[in-house]
mmCIF file with all atom_site columns, C-alpha atoms and ligand atoms in Angstrom:
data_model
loop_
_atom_site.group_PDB
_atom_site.id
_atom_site.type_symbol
_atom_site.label_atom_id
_atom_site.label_alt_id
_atom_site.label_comp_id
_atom_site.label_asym_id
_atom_site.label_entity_id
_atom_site.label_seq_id
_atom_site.pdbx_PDB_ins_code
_atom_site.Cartn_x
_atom_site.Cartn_y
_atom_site.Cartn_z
_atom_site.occupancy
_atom_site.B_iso_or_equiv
_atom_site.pdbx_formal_charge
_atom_site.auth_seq_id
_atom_site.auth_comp_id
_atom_site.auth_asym_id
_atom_site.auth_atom_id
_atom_site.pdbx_PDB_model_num
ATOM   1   C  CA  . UNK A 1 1   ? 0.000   0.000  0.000  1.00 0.00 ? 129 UNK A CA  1
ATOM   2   C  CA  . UNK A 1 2   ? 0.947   3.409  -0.546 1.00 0.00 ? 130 UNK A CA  1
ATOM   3   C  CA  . UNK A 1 3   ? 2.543   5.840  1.898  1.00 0.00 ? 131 UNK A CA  1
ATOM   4   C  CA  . UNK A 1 4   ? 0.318   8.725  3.036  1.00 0.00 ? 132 UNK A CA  1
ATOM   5   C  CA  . UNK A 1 5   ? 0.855   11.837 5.046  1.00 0.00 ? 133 UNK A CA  1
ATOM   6   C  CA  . UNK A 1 6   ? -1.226  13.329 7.638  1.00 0.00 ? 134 UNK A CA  1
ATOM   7   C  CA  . UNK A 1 7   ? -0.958  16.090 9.642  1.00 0.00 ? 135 UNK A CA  1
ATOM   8   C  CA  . UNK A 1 8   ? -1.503  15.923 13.413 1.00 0.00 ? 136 UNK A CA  1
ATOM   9   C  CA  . UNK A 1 9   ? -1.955  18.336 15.973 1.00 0.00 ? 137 UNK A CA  1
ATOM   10  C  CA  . UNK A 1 10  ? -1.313  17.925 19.695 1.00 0.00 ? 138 UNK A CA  1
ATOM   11  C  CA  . UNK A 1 11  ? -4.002  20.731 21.127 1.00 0.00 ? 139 UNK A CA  1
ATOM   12  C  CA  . UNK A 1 12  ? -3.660  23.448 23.895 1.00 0.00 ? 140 UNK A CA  1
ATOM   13  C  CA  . UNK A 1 13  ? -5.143  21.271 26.648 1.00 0.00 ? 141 UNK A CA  1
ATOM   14  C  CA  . UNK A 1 14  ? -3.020  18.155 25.837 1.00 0.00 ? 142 UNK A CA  1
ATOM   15  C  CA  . UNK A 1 15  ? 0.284   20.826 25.915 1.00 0.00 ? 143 UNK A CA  1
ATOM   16  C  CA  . UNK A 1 16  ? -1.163  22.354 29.122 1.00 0.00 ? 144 UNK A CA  1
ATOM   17  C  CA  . UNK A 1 17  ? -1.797  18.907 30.948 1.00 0.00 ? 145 UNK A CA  1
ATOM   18  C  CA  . UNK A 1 18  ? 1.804   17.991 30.203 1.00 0.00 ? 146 UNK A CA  1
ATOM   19  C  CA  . UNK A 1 19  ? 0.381   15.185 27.971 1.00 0.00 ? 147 UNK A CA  1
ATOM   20  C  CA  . UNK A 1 20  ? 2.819   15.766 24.693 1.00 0.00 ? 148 UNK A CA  1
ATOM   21  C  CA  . UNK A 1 21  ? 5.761   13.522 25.452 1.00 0.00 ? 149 UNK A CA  1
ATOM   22  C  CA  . UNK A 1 22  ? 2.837   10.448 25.949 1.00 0.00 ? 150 UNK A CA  1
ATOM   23  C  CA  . UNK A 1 23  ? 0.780   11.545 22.887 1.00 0.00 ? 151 UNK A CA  1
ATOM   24  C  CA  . UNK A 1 24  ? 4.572   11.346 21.020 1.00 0.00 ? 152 UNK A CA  1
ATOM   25  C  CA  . UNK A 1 25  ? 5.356   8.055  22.112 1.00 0.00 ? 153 UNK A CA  1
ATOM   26  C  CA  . UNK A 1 26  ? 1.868   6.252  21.184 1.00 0.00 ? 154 UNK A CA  1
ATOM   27  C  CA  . UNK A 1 27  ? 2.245   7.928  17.528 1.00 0.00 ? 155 UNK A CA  1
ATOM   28  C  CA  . UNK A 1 28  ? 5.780   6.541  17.384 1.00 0.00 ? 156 UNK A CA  1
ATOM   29  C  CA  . UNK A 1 29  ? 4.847   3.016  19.114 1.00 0.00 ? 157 UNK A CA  1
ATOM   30  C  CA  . UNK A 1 30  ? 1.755   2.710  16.590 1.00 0.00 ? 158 UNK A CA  1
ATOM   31  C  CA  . UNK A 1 31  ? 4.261   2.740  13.497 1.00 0.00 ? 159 UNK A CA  1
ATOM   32  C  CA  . UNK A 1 32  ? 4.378   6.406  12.584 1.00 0.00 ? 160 UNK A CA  1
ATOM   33  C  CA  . UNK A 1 33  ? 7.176   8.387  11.378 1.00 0.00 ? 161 UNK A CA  1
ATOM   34  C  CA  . UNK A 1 34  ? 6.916   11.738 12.059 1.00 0.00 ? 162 UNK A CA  1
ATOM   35  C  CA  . UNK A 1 35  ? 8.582   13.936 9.007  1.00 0.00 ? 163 UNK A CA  1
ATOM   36  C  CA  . UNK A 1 36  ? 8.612   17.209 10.415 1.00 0.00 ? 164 UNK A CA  1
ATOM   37  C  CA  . UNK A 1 37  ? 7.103   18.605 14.043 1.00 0.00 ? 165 UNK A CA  1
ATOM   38  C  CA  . UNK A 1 38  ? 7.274   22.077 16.036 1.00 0.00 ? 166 UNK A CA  1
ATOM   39  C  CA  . UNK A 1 39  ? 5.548   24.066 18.522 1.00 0.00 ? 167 UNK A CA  1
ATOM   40  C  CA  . UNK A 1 40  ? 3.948   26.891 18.301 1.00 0.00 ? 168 UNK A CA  1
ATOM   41  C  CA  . UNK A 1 41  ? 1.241   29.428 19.755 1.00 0.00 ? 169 UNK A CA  1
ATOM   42  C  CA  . UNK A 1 42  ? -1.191  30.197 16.970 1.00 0.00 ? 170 UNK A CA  1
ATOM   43  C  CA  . UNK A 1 43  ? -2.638  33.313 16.927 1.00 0.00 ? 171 UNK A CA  1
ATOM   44  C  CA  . UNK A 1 44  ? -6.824  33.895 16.094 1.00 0.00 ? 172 UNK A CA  1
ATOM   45  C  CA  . UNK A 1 45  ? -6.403  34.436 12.638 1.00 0.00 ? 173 UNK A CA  1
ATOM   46  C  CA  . UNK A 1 46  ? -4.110  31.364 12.166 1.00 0.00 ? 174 UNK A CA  1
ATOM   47  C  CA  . UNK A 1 47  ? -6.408  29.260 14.151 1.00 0.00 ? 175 UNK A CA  1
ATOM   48  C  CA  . UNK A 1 48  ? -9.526  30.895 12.104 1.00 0.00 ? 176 UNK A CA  1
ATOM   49  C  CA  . UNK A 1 49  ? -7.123  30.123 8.790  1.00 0.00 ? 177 UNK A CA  1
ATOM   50  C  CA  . UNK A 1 50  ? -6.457  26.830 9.517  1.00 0.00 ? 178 UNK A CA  1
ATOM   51  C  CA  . UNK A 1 51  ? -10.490 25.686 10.529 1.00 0.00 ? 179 UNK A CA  1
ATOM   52  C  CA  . UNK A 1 52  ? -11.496 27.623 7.660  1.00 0.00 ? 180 UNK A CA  1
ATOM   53  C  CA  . UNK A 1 53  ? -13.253 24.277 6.474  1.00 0.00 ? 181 UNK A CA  1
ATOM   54  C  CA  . UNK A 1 54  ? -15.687 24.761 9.926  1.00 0.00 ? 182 UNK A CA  1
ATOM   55  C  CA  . UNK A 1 55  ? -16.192 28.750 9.719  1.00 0.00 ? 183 UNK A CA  1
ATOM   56  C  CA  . UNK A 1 56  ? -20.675 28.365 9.205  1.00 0.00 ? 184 UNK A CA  1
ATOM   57  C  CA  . UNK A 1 57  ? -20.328 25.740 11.726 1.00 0.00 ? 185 UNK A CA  1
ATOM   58  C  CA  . UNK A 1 58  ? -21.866 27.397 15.236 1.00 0.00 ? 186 UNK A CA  1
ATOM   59  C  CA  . UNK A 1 59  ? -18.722 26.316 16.972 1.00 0.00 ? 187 UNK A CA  1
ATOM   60  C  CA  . UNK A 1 60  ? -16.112 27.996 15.198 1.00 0.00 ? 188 UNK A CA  1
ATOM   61  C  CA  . UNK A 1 61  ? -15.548 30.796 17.499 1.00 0.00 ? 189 UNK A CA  1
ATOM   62  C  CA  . UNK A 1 62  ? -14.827 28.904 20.234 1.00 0.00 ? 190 UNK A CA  1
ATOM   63  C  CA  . UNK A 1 63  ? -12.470 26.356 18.430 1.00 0.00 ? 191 UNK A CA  1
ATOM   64  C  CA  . UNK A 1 64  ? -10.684 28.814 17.586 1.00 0.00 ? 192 UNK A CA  1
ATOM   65  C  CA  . UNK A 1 65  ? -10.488 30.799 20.590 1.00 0.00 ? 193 UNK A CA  1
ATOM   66  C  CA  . UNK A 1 66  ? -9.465  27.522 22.070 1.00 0.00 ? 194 UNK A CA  1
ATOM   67  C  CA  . UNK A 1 67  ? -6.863  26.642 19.308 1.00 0.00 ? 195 UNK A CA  1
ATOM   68  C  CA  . UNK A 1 68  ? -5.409  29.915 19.911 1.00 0.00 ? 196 UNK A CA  1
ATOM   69  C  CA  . UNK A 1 69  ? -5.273  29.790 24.108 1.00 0.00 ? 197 UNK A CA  1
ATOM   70  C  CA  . UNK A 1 70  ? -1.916  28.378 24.364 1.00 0.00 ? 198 UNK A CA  1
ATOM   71  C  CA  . UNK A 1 71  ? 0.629   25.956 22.979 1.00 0.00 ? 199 UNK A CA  1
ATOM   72  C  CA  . UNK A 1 72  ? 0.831   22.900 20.520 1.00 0.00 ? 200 UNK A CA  1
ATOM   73  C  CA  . UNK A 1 73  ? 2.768   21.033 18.411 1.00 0.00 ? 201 UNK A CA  1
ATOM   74  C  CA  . UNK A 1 74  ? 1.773   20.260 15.073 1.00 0.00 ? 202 UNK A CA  1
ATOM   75  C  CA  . UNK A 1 75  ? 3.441   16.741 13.286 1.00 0.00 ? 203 UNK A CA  1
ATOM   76  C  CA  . UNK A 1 76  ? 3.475   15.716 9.566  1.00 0.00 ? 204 UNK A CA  1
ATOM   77  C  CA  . UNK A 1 77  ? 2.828   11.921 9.780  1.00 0.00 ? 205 UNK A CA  1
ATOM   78  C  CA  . UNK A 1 78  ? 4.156   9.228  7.710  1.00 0.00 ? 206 UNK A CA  1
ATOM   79  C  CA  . UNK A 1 79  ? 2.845   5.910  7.107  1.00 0.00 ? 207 UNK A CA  1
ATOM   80  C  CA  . UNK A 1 80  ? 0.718   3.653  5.058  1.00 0.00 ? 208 UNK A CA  1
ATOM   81  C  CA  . UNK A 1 81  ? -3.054  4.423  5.297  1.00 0.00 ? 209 UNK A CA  1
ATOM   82  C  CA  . UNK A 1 82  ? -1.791  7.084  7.620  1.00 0.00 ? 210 UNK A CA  1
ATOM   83  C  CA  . UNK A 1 83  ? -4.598  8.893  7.207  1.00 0.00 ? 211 UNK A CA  1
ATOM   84  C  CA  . UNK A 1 84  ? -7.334  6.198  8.432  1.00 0.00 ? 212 UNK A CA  1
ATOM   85  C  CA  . UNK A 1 85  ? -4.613  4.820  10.830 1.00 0.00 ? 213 UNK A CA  1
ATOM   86  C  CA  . UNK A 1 86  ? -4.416  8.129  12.738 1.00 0.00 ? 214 UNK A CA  1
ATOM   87  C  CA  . UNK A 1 87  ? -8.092  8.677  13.292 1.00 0.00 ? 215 UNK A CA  1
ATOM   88  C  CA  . UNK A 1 88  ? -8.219  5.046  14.608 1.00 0.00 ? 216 UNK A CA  1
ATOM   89  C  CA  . UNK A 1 89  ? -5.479  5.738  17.150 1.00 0.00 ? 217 UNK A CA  1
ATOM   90  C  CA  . UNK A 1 90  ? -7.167  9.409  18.177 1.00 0.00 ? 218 UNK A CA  1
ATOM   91  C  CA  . UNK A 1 91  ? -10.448 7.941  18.367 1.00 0.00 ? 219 UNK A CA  1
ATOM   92  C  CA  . UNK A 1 92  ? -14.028 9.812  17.889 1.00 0.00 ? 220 UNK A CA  1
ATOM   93  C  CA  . UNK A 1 93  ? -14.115 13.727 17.718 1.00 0.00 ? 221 UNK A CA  1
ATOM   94  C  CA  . UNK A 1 94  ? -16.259 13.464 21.162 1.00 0.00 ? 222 UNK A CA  1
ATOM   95  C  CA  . UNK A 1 95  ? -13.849 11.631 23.313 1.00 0.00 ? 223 UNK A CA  1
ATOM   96  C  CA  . UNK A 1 96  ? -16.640 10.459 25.571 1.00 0.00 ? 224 UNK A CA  1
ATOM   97  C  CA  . UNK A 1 97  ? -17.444 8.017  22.256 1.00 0.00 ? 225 UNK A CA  1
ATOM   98  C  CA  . UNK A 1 98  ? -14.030 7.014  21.920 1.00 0.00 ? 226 UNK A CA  1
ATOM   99  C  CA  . UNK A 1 99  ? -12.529 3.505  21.941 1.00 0.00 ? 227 UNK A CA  1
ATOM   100 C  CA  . UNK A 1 100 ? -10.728 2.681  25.113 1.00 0.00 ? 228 UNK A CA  1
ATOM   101 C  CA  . UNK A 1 101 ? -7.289  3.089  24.878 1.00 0.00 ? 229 UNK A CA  1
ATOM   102 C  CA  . UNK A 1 102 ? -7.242  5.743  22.116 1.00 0.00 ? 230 UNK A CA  1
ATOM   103 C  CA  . UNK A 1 103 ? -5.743  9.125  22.737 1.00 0.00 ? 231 UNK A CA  1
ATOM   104 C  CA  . UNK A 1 104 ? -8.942  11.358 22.899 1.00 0.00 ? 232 UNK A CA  1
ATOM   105 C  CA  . UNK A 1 105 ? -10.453 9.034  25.407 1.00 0.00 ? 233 UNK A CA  1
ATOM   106 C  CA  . UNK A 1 106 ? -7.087  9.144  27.608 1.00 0.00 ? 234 UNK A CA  1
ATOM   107 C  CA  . UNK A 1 107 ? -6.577  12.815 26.987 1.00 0.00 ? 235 UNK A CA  1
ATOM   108 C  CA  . UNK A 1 108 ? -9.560  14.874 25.918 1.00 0.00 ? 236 UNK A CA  1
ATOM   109 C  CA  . UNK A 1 109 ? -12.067 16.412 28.333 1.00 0.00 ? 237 UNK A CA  1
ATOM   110 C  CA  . UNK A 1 110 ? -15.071 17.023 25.454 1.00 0.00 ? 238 UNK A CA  1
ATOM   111 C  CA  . UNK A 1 111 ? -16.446 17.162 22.305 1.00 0.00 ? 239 UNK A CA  1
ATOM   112 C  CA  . UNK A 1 112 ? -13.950 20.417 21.922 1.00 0.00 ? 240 UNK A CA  1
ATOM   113 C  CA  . UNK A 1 113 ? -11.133 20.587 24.148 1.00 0.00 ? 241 UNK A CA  1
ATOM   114 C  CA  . UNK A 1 114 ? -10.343 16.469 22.669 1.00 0.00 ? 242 UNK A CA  1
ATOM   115 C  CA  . UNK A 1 115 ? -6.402  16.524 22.920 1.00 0.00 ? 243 UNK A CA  1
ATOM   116 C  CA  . UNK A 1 116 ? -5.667  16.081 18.938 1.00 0.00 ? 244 UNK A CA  1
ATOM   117 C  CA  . UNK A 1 117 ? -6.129  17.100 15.474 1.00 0.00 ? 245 UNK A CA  1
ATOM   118 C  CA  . UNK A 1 118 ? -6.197  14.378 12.545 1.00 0.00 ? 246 UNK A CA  1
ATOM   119 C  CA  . UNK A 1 119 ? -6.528  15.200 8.691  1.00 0.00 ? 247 UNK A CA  1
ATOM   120 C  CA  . UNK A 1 120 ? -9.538  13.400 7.266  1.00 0.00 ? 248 UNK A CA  1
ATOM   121 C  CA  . UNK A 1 121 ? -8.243  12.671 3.855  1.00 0.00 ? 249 UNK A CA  1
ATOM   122 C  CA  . UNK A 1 122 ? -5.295  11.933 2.142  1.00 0.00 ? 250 UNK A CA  1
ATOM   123 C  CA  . UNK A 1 123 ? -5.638  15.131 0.530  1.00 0.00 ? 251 UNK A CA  1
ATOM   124 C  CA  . UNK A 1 124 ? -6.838  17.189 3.301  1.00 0.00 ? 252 UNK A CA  1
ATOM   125 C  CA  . UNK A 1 125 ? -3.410  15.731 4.545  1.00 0.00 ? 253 UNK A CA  1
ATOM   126 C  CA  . UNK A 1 126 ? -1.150  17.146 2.225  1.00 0.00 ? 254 UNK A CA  1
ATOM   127 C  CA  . UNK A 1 127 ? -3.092  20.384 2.058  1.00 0.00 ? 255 UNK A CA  1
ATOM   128 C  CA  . UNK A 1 128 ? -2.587  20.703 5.966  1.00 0.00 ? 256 UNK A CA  1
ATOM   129 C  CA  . UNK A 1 129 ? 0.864   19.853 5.976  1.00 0.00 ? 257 UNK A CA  1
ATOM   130 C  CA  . UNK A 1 130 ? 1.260   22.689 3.636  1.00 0.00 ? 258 UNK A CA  1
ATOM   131 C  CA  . UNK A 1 131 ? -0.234  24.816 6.351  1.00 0.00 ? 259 UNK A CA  1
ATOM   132 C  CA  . UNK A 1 132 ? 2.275   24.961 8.466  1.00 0.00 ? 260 UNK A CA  1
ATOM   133 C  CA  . UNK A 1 133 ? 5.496   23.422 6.910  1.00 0.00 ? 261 UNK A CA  1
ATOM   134 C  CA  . UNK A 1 134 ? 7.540   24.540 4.194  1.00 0.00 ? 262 UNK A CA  1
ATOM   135 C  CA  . UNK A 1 135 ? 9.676   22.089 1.792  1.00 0.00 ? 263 UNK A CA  1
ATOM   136 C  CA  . UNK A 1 136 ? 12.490  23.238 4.524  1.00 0.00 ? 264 UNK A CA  1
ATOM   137 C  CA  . UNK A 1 137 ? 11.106  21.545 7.461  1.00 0.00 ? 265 UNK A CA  1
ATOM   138 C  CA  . UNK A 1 138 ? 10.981  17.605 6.377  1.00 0.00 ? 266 UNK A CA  1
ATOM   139 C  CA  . UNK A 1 139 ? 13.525  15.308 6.998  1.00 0.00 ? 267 UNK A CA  1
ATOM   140 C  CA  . UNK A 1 140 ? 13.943  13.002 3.828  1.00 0.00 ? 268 UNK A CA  1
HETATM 141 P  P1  . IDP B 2 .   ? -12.325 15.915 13.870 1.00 0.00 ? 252 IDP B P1  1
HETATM 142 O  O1  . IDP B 2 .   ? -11.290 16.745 14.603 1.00 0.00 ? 252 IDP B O1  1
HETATM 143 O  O2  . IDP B 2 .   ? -12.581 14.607 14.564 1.00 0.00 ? 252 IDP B O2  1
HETATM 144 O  O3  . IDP B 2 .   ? -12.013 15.743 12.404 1.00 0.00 ? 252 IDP B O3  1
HETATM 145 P  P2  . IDP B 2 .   ? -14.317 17.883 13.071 1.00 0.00 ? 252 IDP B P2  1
HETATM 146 O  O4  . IDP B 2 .   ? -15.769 17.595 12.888 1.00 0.00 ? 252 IDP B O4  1
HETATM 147 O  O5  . IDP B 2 .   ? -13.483 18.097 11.858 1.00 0.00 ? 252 IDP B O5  1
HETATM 148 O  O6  . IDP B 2 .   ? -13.712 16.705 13.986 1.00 0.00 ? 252 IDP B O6  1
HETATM 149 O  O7  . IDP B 2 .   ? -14.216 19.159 14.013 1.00 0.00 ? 252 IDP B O7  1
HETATM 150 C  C1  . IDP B 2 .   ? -13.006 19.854 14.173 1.00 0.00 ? 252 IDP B C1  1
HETATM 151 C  C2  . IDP B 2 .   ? -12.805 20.163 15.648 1.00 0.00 ? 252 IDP B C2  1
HETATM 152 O  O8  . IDP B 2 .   ? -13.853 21.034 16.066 1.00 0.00 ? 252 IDP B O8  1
HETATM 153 C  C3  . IDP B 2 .   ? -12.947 18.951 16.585 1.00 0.00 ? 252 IDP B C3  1
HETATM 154 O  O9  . IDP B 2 .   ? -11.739 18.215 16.700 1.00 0.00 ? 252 IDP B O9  1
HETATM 155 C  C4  . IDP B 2 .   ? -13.324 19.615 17.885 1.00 0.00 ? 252 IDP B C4  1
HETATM 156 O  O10 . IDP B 2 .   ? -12.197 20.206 18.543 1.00 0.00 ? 252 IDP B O10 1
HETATM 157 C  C5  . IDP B 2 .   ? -14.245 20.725 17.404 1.00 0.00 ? 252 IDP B C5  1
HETATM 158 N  N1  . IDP B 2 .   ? -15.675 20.325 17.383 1.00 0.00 ? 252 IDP B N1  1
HETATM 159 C  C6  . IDP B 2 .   ? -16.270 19.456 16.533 1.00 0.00 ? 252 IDP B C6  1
HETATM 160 N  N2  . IDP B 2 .   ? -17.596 19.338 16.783 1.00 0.00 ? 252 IDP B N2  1
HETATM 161 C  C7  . IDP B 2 .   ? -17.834 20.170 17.837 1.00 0.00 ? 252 IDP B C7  1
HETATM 162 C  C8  . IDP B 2 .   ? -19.021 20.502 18.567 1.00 0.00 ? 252 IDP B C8  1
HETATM 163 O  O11 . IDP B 2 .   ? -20.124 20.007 18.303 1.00 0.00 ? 252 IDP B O11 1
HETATM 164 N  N3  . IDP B 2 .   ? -18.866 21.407 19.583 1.00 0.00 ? 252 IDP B N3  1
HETATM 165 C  C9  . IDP B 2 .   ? -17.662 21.988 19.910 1.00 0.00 ? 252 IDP B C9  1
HETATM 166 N  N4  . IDP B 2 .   ? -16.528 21.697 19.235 1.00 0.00 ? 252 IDP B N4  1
HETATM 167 C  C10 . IDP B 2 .   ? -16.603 20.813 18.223 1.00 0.00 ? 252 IDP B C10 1
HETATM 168 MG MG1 . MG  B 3 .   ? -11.920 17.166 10.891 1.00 0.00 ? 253 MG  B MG1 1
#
């Protein structure tokens, strides 16, 4: 199968409860390899660029007032069926429906504040990616 890349986000309130390093490791454990990663404190308008996908949705303000409130680390992901692979280890948006074990149920307190970001296509992937890396950034 084909190698895919997605692009994952480790939110403000997984940062904030210290949660990163753990979030890192199951990524790495479950067979990912991560191609580029930083941190970095997004402002409104980046947040509000990035979810631009959500902006008629009636939560968009607050995601993004969220996504802006502090710290996180954004990943491009590596791997085959990455993209379908990665929403399987995050688990459901709301992490009160997510599979035991997966990172939104272990880290996310609700249906907005749920610990990580996952691309839901491989082409919503690449597109991401492109958000906030330049060629620069990957590791070959
Ligand atoms: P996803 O992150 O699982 O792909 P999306 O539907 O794309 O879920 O929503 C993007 C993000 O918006 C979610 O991860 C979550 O943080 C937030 N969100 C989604 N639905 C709701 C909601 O009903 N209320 C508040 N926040 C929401
Ligand atoms: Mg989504």
């Amino acid at each position: 199968m084909k190698k895919e890349i997605t692009l994952a986000i480790i939110k403000p309130n997984a940062t904030e409860k210290k949660a990163t390093g753990k979030i890192i490791d199951m990524i790495l454990e479950a067979g990912f390899e991560i191609k580029a990663m930083k941190m970095l404190h997004l402002t409104k308008k980046e947040a509000e660029g990035f979810y631009e996908v959500h902006k008629d949705k009636p939560f968009f303000n607050d995601l993004t007032d969220f996504m802006s409130s502090g710290p996180i680390v954004v990943m491009a992901l590596e791997k085959e069926n990455a993209v379908e692979d990665y929403r399987k280890l995050i688990g459901a948006t709301n992490p009160a429906e997510a599979a035991e074990g997966t990172v939104r149920k272990l880290f996310g307190e609700n249906i907005e504040r749920n610990a990580v970001h996952g691309s839901d296509s491989p082409e919503n992937g690449i597109k991401e990616v492109g958000y906030f890396f330049s060629n620069l950034e990957f590791v070959n």
